[in-house]
Structures are given as structure tokens and as C-alpha cells.
mmCIF file of C-alpha atoms and ligand atoms in Angstrom:
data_model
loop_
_atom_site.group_PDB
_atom_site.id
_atom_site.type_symbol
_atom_site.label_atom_id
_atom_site.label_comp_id
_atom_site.label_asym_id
_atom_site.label_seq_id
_atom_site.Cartn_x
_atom_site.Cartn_y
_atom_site.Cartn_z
ATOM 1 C CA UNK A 1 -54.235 33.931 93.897
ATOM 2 C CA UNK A 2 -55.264 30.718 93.262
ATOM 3 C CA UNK A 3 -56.622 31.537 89.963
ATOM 4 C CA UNK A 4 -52.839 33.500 88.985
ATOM 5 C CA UNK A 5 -51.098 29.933 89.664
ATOM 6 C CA UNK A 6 -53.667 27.861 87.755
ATOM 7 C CA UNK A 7 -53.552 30.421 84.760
ATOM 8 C CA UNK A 8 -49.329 30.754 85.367
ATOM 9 C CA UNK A 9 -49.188 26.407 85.502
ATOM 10 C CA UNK A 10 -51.155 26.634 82.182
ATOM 11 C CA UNK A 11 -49.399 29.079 80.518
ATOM 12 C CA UNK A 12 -46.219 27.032 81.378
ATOM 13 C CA UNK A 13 -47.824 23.834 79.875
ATOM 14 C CA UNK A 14 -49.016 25.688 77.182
ATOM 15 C CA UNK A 15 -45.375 26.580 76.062
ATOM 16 C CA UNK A 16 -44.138 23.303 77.003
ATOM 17 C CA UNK A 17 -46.078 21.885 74.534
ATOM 18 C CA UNK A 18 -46.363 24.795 72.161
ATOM 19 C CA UNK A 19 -42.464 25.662 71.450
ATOM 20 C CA UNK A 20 -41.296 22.106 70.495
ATOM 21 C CA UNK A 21 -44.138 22.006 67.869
ATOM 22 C CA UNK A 22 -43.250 25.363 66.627
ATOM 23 C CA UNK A 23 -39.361 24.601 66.044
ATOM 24 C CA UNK A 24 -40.380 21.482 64.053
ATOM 25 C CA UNK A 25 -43.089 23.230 62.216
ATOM 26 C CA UNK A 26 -40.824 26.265 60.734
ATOM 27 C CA UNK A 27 -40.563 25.201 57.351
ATOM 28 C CA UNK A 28 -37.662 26.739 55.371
ATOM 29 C CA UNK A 29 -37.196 27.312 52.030
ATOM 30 C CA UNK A 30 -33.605 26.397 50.136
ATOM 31 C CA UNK A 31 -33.118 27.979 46.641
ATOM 32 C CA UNK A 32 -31.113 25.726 43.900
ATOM 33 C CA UNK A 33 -29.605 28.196 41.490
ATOM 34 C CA UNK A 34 -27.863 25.584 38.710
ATOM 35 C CA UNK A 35 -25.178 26.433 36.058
ATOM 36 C CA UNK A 36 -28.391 26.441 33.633
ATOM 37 C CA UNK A 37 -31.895 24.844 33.674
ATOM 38 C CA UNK A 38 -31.737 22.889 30.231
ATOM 39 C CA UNK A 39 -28.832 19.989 31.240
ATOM 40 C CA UNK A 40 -29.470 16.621 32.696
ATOM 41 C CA UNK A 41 -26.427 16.898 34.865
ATOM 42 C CA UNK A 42 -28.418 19.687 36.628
ATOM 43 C CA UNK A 43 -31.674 18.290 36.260
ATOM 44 C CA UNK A 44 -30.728 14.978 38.069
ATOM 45 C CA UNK A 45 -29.279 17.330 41.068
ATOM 46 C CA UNK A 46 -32.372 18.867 41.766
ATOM 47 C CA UNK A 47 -34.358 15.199 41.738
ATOM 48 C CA UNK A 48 -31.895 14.471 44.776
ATOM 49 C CA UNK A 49 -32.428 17.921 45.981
ATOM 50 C CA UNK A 50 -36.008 17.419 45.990
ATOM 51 C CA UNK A 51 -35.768 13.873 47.202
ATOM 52 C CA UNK A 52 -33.918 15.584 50.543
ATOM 53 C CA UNK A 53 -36.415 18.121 50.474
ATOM 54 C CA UNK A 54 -39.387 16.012 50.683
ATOM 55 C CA UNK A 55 -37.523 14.120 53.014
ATOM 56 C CA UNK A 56 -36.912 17.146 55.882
ATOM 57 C CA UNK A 57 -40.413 19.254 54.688
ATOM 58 C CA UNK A 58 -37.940 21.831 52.951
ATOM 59 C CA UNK A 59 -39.570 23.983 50.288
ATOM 60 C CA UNK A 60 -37.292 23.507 47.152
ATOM 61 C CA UNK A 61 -37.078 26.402 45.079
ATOM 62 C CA UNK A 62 -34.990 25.652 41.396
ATOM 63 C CA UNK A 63 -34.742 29.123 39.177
ATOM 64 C CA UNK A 64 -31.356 29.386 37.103
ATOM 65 C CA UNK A 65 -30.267 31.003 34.052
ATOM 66 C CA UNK A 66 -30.496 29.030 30.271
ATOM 67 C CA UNK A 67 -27.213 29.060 29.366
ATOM 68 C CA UNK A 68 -23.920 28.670 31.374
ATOM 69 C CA UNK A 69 -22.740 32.411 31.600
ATOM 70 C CA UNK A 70 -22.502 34.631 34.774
ATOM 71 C CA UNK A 71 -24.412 37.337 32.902
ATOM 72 C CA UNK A 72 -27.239 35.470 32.626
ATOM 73 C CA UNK A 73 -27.106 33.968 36.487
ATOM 74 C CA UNK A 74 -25.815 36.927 38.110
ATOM 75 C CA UNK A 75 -29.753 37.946 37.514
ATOM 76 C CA UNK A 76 -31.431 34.816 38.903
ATOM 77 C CA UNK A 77 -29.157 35.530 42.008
ATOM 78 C CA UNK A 78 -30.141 38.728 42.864
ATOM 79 C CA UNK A 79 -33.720 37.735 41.918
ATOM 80 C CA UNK A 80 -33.049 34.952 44.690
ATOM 81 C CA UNK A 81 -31.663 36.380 47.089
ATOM 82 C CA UNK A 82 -34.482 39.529 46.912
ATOM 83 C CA UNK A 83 -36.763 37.018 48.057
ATOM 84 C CA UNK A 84 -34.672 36.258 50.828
ATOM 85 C CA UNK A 85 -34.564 32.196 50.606
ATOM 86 C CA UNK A 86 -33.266 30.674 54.130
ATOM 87 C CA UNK A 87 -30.379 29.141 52.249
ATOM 88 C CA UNK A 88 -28.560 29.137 48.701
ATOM 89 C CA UNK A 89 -27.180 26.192 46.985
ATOM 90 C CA UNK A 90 -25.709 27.466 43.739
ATOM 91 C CA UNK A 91 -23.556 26.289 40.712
ATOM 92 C CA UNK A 92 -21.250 29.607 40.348
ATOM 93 C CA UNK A 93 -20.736 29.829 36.469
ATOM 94 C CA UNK A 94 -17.231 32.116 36.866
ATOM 95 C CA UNK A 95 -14.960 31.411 39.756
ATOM 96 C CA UNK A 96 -14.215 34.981 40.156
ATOM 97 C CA UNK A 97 -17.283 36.785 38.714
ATOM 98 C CA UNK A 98 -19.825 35.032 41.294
ATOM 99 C CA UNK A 99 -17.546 36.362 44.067
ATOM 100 C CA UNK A 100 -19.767 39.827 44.775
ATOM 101 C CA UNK A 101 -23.112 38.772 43.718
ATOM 102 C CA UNK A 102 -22.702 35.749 46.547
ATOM 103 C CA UNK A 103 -21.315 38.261 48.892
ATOM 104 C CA UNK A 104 -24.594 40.050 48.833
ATOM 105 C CA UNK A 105 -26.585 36.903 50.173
ATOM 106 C CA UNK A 106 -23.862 36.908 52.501
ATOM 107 C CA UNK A 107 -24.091 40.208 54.048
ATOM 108 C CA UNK A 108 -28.211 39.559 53.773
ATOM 109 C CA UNK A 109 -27.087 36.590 56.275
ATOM 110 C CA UNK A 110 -28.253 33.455 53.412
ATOM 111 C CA UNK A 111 -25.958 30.883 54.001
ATOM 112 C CA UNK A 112 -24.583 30.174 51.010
ATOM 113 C CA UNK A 113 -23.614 26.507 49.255
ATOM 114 C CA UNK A 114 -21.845 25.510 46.065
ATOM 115 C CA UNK A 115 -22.585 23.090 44.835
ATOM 116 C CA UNK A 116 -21.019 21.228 41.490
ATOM 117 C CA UNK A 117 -18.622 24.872 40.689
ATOM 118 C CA UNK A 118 -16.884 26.722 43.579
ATOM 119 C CA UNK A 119 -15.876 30.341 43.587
ATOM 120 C CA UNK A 120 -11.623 31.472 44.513
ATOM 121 C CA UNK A 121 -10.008 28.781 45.668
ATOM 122 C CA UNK A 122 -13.023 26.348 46.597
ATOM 123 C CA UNK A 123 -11.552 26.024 50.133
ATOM 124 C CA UNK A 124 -13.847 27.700 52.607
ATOM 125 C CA UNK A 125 -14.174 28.752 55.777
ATOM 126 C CA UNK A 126 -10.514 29.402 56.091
ATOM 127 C CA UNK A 127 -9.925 33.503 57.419
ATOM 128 C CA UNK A 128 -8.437 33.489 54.050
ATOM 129 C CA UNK A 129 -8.919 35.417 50.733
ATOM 130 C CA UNK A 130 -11.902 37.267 49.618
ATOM 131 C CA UNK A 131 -14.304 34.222 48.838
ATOM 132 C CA UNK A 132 -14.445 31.475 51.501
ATOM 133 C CA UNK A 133 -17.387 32.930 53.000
ATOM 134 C CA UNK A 134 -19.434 29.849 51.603
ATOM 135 C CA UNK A 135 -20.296 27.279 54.157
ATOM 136 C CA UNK A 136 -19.447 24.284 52.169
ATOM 137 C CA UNK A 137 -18.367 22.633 48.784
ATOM 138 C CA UNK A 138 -20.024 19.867 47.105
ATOM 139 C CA UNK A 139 -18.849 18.032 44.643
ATOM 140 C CA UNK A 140 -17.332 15.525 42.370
ATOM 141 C CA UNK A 141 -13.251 15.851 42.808
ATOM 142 C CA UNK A 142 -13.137 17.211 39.368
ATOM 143 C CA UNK A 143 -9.375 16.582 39.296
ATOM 144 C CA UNK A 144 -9.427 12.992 39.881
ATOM 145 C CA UNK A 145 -12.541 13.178 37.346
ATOM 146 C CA UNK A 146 -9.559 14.730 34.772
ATOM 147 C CA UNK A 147 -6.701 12.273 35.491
ATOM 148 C CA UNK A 148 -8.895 9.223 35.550
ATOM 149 C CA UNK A 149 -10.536 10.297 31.880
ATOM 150 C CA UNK A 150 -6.399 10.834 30.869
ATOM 151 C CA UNK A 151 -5.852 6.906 32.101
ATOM 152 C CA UNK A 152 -8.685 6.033 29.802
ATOM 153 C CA UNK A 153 -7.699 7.576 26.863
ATOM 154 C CA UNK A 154 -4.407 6.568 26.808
ATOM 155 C CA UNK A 155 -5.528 2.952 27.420
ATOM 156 C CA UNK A 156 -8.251 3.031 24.508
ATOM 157 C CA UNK A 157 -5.421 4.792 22.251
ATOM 158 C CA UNK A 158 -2.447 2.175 22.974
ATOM 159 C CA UNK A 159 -0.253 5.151 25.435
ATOM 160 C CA UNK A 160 0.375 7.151 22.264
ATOM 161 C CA UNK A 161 -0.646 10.016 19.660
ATOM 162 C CA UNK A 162 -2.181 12.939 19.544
ATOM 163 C CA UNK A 163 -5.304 13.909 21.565
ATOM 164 C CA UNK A 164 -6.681 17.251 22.616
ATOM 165 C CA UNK A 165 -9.386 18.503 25.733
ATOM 166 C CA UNK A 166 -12.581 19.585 23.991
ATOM 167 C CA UNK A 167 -13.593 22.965 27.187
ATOM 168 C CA UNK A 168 -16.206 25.373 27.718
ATOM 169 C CA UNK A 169 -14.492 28.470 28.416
ATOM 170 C CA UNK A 170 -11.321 29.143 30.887
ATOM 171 C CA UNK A 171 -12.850 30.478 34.429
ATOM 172 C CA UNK A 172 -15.201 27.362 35.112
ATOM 173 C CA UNK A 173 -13.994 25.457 38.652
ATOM 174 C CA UNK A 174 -14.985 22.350 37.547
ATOM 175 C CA UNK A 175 -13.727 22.010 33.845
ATOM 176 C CA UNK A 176 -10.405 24.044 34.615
ATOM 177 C CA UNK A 177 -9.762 21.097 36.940
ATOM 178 C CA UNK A 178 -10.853 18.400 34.414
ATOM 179 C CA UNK A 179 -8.452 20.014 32.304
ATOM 180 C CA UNK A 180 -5.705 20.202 35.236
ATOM 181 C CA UNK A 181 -6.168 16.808 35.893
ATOM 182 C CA UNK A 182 -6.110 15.531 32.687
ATOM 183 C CA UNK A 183 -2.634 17.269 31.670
ATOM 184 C CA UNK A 184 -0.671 15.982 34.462
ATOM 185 C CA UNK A 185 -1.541 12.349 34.395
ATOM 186 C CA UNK A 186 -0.824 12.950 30.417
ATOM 187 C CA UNK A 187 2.702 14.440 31.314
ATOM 188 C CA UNK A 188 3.473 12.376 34.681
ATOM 189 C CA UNK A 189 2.810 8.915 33.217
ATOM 190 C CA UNK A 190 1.983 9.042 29.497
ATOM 191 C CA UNK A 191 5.220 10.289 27.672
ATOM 192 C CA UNK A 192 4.018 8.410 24.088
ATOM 193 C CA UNK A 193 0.995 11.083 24.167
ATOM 194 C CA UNK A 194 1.186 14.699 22.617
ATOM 195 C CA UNK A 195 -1.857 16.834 24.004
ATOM 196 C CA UNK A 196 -2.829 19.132 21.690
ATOM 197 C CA UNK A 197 -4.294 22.838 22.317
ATOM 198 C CA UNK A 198 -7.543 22.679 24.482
ATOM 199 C CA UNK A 199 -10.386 23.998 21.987
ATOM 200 C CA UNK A 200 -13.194 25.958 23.805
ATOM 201 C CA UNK A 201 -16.707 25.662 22.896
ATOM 202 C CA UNK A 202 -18.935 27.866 24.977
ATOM 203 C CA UNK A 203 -20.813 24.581 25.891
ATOM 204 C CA UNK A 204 -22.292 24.605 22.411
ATOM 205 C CA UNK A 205 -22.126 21.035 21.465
ATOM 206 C CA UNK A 206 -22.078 22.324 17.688
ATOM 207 C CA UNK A 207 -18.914 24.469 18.111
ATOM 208 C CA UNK A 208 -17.285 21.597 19.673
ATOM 209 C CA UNK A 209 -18.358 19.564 16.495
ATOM 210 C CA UNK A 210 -16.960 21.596 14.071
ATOM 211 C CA UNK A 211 -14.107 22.125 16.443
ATOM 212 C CA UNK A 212 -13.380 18.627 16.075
ATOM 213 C CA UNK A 213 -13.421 18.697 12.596
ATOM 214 C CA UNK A 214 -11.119 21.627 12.234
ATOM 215 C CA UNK A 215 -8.721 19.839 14.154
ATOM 216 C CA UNK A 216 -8.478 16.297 12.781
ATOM 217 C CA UNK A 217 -8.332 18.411 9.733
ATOM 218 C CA UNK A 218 -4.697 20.227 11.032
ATOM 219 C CA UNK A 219 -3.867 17.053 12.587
ATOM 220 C CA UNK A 220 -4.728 13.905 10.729
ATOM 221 C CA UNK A 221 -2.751 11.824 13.112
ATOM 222 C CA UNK A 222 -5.704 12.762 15.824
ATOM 223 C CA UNK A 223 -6.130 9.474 17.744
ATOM 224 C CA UNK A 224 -7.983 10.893 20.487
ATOM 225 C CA UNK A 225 -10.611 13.498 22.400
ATOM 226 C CA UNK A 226 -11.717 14.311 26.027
ATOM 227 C CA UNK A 227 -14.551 15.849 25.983
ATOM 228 C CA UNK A 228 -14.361 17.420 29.484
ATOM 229 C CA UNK A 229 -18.359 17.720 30.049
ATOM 230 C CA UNK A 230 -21.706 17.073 28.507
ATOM 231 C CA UNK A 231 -21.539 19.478 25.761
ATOM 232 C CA UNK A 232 -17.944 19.001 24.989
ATOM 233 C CA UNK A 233 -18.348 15.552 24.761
ATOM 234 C CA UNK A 234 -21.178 15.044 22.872
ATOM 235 C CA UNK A 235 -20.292 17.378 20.176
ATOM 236 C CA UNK A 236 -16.671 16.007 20.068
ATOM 237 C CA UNK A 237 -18.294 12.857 19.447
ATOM 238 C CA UNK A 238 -20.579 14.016 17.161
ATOM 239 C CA UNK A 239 -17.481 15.881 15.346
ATOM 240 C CA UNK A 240 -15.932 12.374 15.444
ATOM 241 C CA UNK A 241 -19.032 10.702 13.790
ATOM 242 C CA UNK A 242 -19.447 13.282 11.107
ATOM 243 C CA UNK A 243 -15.656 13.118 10.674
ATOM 244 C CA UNK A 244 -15.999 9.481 9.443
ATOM 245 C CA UNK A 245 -13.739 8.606 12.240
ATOM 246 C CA UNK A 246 -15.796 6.481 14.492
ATOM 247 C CA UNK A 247 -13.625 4.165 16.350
ATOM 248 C CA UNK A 248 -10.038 5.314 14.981
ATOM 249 C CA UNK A 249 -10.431 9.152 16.887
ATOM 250 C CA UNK A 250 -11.339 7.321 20.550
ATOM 251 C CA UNK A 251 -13.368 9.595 23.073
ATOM 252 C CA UNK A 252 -13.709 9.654 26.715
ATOM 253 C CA UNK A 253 -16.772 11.791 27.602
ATOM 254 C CA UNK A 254 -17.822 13.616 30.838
ATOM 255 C CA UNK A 255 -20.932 13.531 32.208
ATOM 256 C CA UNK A 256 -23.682 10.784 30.870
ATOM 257 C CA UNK A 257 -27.015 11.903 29.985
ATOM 258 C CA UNK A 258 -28.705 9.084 28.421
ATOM 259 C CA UNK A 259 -27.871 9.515 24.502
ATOM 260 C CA UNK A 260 -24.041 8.166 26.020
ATOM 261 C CA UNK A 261 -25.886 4.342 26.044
ATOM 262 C CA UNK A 262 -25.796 4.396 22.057
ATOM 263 C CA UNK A 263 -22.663 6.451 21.574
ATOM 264 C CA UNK A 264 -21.150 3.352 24.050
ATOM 265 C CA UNK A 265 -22.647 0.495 22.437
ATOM 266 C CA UNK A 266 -21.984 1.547 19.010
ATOM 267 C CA UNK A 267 -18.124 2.061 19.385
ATOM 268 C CA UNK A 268 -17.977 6.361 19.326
ATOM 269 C CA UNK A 269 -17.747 7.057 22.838
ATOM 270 C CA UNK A 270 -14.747 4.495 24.497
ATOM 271 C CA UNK A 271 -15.763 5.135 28.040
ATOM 272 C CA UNK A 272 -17.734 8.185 30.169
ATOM 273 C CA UNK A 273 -17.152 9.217 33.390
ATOM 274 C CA UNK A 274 -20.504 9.781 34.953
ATOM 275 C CA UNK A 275 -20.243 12.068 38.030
ATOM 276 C CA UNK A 276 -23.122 11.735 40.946
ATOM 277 C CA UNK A 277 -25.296 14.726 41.006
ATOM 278 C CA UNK A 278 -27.962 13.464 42.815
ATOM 279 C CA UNK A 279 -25.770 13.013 45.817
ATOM 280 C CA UNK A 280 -24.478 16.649 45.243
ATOM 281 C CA UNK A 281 -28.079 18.080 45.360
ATOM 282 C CA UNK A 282 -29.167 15.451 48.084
ATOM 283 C CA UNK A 283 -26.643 16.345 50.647
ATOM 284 C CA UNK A 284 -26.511 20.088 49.915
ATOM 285 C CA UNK A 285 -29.466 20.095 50.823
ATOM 286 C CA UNK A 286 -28.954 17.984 54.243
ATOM 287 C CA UNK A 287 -26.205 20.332 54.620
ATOM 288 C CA UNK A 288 -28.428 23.571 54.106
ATOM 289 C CA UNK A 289 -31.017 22.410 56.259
ATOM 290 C CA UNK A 290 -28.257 20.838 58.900
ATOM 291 C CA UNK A 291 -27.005 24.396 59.305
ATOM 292 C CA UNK A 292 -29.892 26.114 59.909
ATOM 293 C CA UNK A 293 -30.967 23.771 62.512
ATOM 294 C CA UNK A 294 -27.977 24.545 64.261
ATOM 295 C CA UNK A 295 -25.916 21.938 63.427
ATOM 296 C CA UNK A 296 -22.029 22.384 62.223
ATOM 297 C CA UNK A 297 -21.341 21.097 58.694
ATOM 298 C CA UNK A 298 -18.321 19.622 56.612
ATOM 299 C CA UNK A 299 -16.478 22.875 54.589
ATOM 300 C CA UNK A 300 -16.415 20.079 51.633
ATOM 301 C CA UNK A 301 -18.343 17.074 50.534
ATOM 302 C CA UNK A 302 -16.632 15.430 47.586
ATOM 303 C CA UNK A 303 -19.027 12.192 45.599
ATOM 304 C CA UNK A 304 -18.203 9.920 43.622
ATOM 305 C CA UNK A 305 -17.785 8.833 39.733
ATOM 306 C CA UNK A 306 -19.283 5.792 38.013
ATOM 307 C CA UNK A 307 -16.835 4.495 35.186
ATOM 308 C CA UNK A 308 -19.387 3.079 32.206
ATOM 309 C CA UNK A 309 -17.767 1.611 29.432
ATOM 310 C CA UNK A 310 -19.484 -1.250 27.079
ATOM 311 C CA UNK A 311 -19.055 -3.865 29.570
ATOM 312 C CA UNK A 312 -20.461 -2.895 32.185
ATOM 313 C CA UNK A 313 -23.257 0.137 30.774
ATOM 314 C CA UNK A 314 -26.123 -2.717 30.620
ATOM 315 C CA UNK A 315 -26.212 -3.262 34.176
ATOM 316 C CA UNK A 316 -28.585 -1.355 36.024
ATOM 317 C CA UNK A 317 -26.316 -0.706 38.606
ATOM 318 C CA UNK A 318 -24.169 1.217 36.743
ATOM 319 C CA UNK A 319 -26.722 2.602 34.295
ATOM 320 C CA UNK A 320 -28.543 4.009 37.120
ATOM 321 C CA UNK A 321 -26.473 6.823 37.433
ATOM 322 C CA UNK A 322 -27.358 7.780 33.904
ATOM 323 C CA UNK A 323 -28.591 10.935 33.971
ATOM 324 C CA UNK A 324 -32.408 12.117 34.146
ATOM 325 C CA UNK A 325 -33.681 14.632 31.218
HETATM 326 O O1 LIG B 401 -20.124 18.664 33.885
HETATM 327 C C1 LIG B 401 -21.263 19.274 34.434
HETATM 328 C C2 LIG B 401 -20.848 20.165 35.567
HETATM 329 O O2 LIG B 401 -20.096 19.417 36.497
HETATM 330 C C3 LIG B 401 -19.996 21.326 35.035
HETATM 331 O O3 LIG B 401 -19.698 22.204 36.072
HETATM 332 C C4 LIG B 401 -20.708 22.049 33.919
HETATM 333 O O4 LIG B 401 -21.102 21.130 32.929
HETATM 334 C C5 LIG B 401 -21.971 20.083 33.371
HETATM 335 O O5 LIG B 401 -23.138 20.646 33.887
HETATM 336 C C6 LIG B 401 -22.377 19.200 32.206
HETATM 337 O O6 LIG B 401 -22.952 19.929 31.180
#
């Protein structure tokens, strides 16, 4: 008998001591699937996502497609989710054409993050609608992001003239919403400014070059360009450049990898809008691990935006949101 309640008490300690250990010890792995692998918008998210990682012994796992184009992610998903990550944090490239692939990491029971890009409507959670099965949203508020690059146009351009939105390709959450944005600050507030039709580049910085070009070339009056994300921007700017036009065709740019520092200083790029995606991948990975901890979570994180413009891109607190390569 005795020997039953020695071997029961230790049995009893031995869990006490044993289960706490256990919980803390389960070490879960978080996939980051980005829009594409090669762009230091993405690249800087995963340094926060990795800084978070370290932080909460998460295993960080960063696989994504080359190019921005659900045909190429779509892929990387389902090579994801076959290995059956404990959560998903991913970029959707299409807003409607992510909408099944997620579902299946759904149904697997992945919880599943966007991150940068939403899919439907980008509100979650709500009962509603065929995609608000993700757990949260975060993000830059992309619209803001579109009227406060319209404000800075029309101030480097005097509130009048022509300017046009230099796009990727119609479907994108984020870039539809610069583009949103953009328009109705131009139409609500800037009546002296004609906006132009939006060109669409694929995120080829060349096409958006030459698609400068051909514009300015239909439009000689051009006074201005908003290049609504890395690619768009710097090959806008680049059209500008090649155009001869540095200076007199002004351009607000997206995004700020660190070729923006010249483009600033040297008069081609008026003023970029640098969005925060170390935060993003910082806290969706919080969030992420937050949740599977058994904690609730916010449906939406929205960061911030650093305005650099050549009076202020010297100072390293503004230039430290530049972003990595
Ligand atoms: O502007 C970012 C991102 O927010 C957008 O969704 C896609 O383009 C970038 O990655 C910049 O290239």
C-alpha cells in the first residue's frame, strides 16, 4: 500500500513538474509565404518575422514564389500547407484567386494570416462572404498610403496638370487601394489635376519605364507620376530619367528600397512613402504564435508609413525604415 501512494505522490510530482515544461517546450513552426522572394519590401518582413521568431523559439519557415502571380504561389501554398506548418502568414497575390487554395489550410485546421495583401473584402472573421475565414489582417492602410501620395503630388506639382498611377495589374488588395486612395483625394480636393489612365506594368520595372515614356510621349503636358509600389515606381522614375524629364515630370514613389536615397537626393523621386514591413512580419508573427497559445487576436493590425523626402532622408531615424535587400 504504502509503496502504491509513494509511487501515486511521485507520479503526481512527476506531472507537476513535467506538463508545464512540455507546454513551453512545443516549438511551432509558422510558414511566411510572401508576394515573391526577390523584393526588399518582402525581404525586410521576414527580418521582423524572424526577429519575433527568435524572440518566442518559433521555427520560421520563408518559401514563396519569384514573381508576383497566383500561378506561381498557388504552388508554394499547397507545397506549405502539405507539410502541415502550425500557422500561415501569407501575402495573397489575387484577392479572389487565393480564396480556395487558403481554404484548404483552412479545412486542414492552419490558421491562416495575411499579411501585406488580403483576400475578398479584407474584413475577417465576420459570418460573412466566402473569405473571412483568415484570423487577421496586417498591414499598412493602403488607402491612406494612396491619398497621402495624391497630397504629395499635387503639392510637388503646384495643385495642377496632368499625372497618371503607374499599377501592377487590377486584382492586387494593396495597389487597388493605392489606386482608390489616390483618385479620391485627386477628385475630392484637387480640381486643377487631370489623372490620366492608370498604366499597368506586371511589376516589371522596365514596362513601367517604357510606359512612362509612351505616355509623356501622348501627353507632353505630363507634370506628374505615382508610382504605386516598388516596381512601379522605380521604373516610372527611371522612365522619367531616360525621358530627360528629371525634375519637370515629379514622382511620388511607394515603397523605399535603398536605391530611393539617390533618386531623393538627386531631384527624380519628390518624396516616397515607405510602408513598415518589419512591423507587419513582426506582429504576424506575435499574432500566429498568440493564437496558438490560446490567446484571442485583433481581426486587423494596420502599421504605419514613414514620409522621406530630401529633408528629412539623411536622418537615421527616418532612413531606418529603408528597406533591407
Ligand atoms: O508595395 C509592396 C507591397 O505592399 C505590395 O502588396 C506589392 O508590392 C510591394 O511588395 C513592393 O514591391
Amino acid at each position: 500500500k504504502k509503496i502504491v501512494a509513494a509511487l501515486a505522490a511521485l507520479a503526481i510530482s512527476a506531472t507537476a513538474l513535467v506538463t508545464p515544461a512540455l507546454a513551453q517546450d512545443k516549438k511551432f513552426t509558422i510558414a511566411l509565404i510572401p508576394g515573391l522572394t526577390t523584393d526588399g519590401f518582402y525581404i525586410t518582413m521576414r527580418k521582423g518575422a524572424q526577429a519575433a521568431a527568435d524572440a518566442l523559439g518559433v521555427t520560421l519557415v520563408f518559401q514563396g514564389a519569384p514573381d508576383f502571380n497566383p500561378v506561381t504561389q498557388v504552388p508554394v501554398l499547397d507545397a506549405v500547407i502539405a507539410k502541415k506548418p502550425d500557422a500561415i502568414l501569407i501575402a495573397p497575390t489575387d484577392k479572389v484567386q487565393l480564396v480556395e487554395p487558403l481554404r484548404k489550410a483552412n479545412d486542414a485546421g492552419i490558421p491562416v494570416i495575411t499579411v501585406d495583401t488580403f483576400i475578398g473584402s479584407g474584413v475577417y472573421q465576420t459570418g460573412a462572404g466566402d473569405a473571412d475565414f483568415p484570423l487577421s489582417y496586417i498591414a499598412s492602410d493602403n488607402i491612406l498610403g494612396g491619398e497621402i501620395a495624391a497630397r504629395a503630388l499635387a503639392t510637388a506639382i503646384g495643385d495642377k496638370g496632368k499625372v497618371y498611377v503607374s499599377n501592377v495589374k487590377p486584382g492586387i488588395s494593396t495597389t487597388d487601394q493605392r489606386e482608390e486612395g489616390f483618385k479620391k483625394e485627386m477628385a475630392a480636393n484637387h480640381p486643377g489635376i487631370t489623372v490620366l489612365e492608370t498604366q499597368f506594368n506586371d511589376n516589371d520595372a522596365n514596362k513601367a519605364a517604357s510606359q512612362l515614356q509612351a505616355v509623356f510621349a501622348r501627353n507632353p503636358d505630363l507634370v506628374g507620376v505615382f508610382g504605386a509600389n516598388l516596381f512601379s515606381a522605380l521604373g516610372a522614375a527611371n522612365g522619367v530619367q531616360q525621358a530627360g524629364q528629371t525634375g519637370t515630370v515629379k514622382v511620388v514613389a511607394f515603397d523605399a528600397p535603398t536605391s530611393i536615397v539617390d533618386n531623393i537626393n538627386t531631384g527624380l523621386v519628390d518624396v516616397a512613402i515607405a510602408q513598415h514591413p518589419a512591423e507587419i512580419g513582426y506582429f504576424g508573427v506575435v499574432s500566429a504564435y498568440a493564437r496558438l497559445t490560446g490567446n484571442s487576436i485583433p481581426v486587423a493590425i494596420g502599421t504605419g508609413f514613414t514620409i522621406m523626402d530630401k529633408s528629412n532622408i539623411a536622418d537615421p531615424n527616418i532612413s531606418k525604415y529603408l528597406y533591407s535587400e
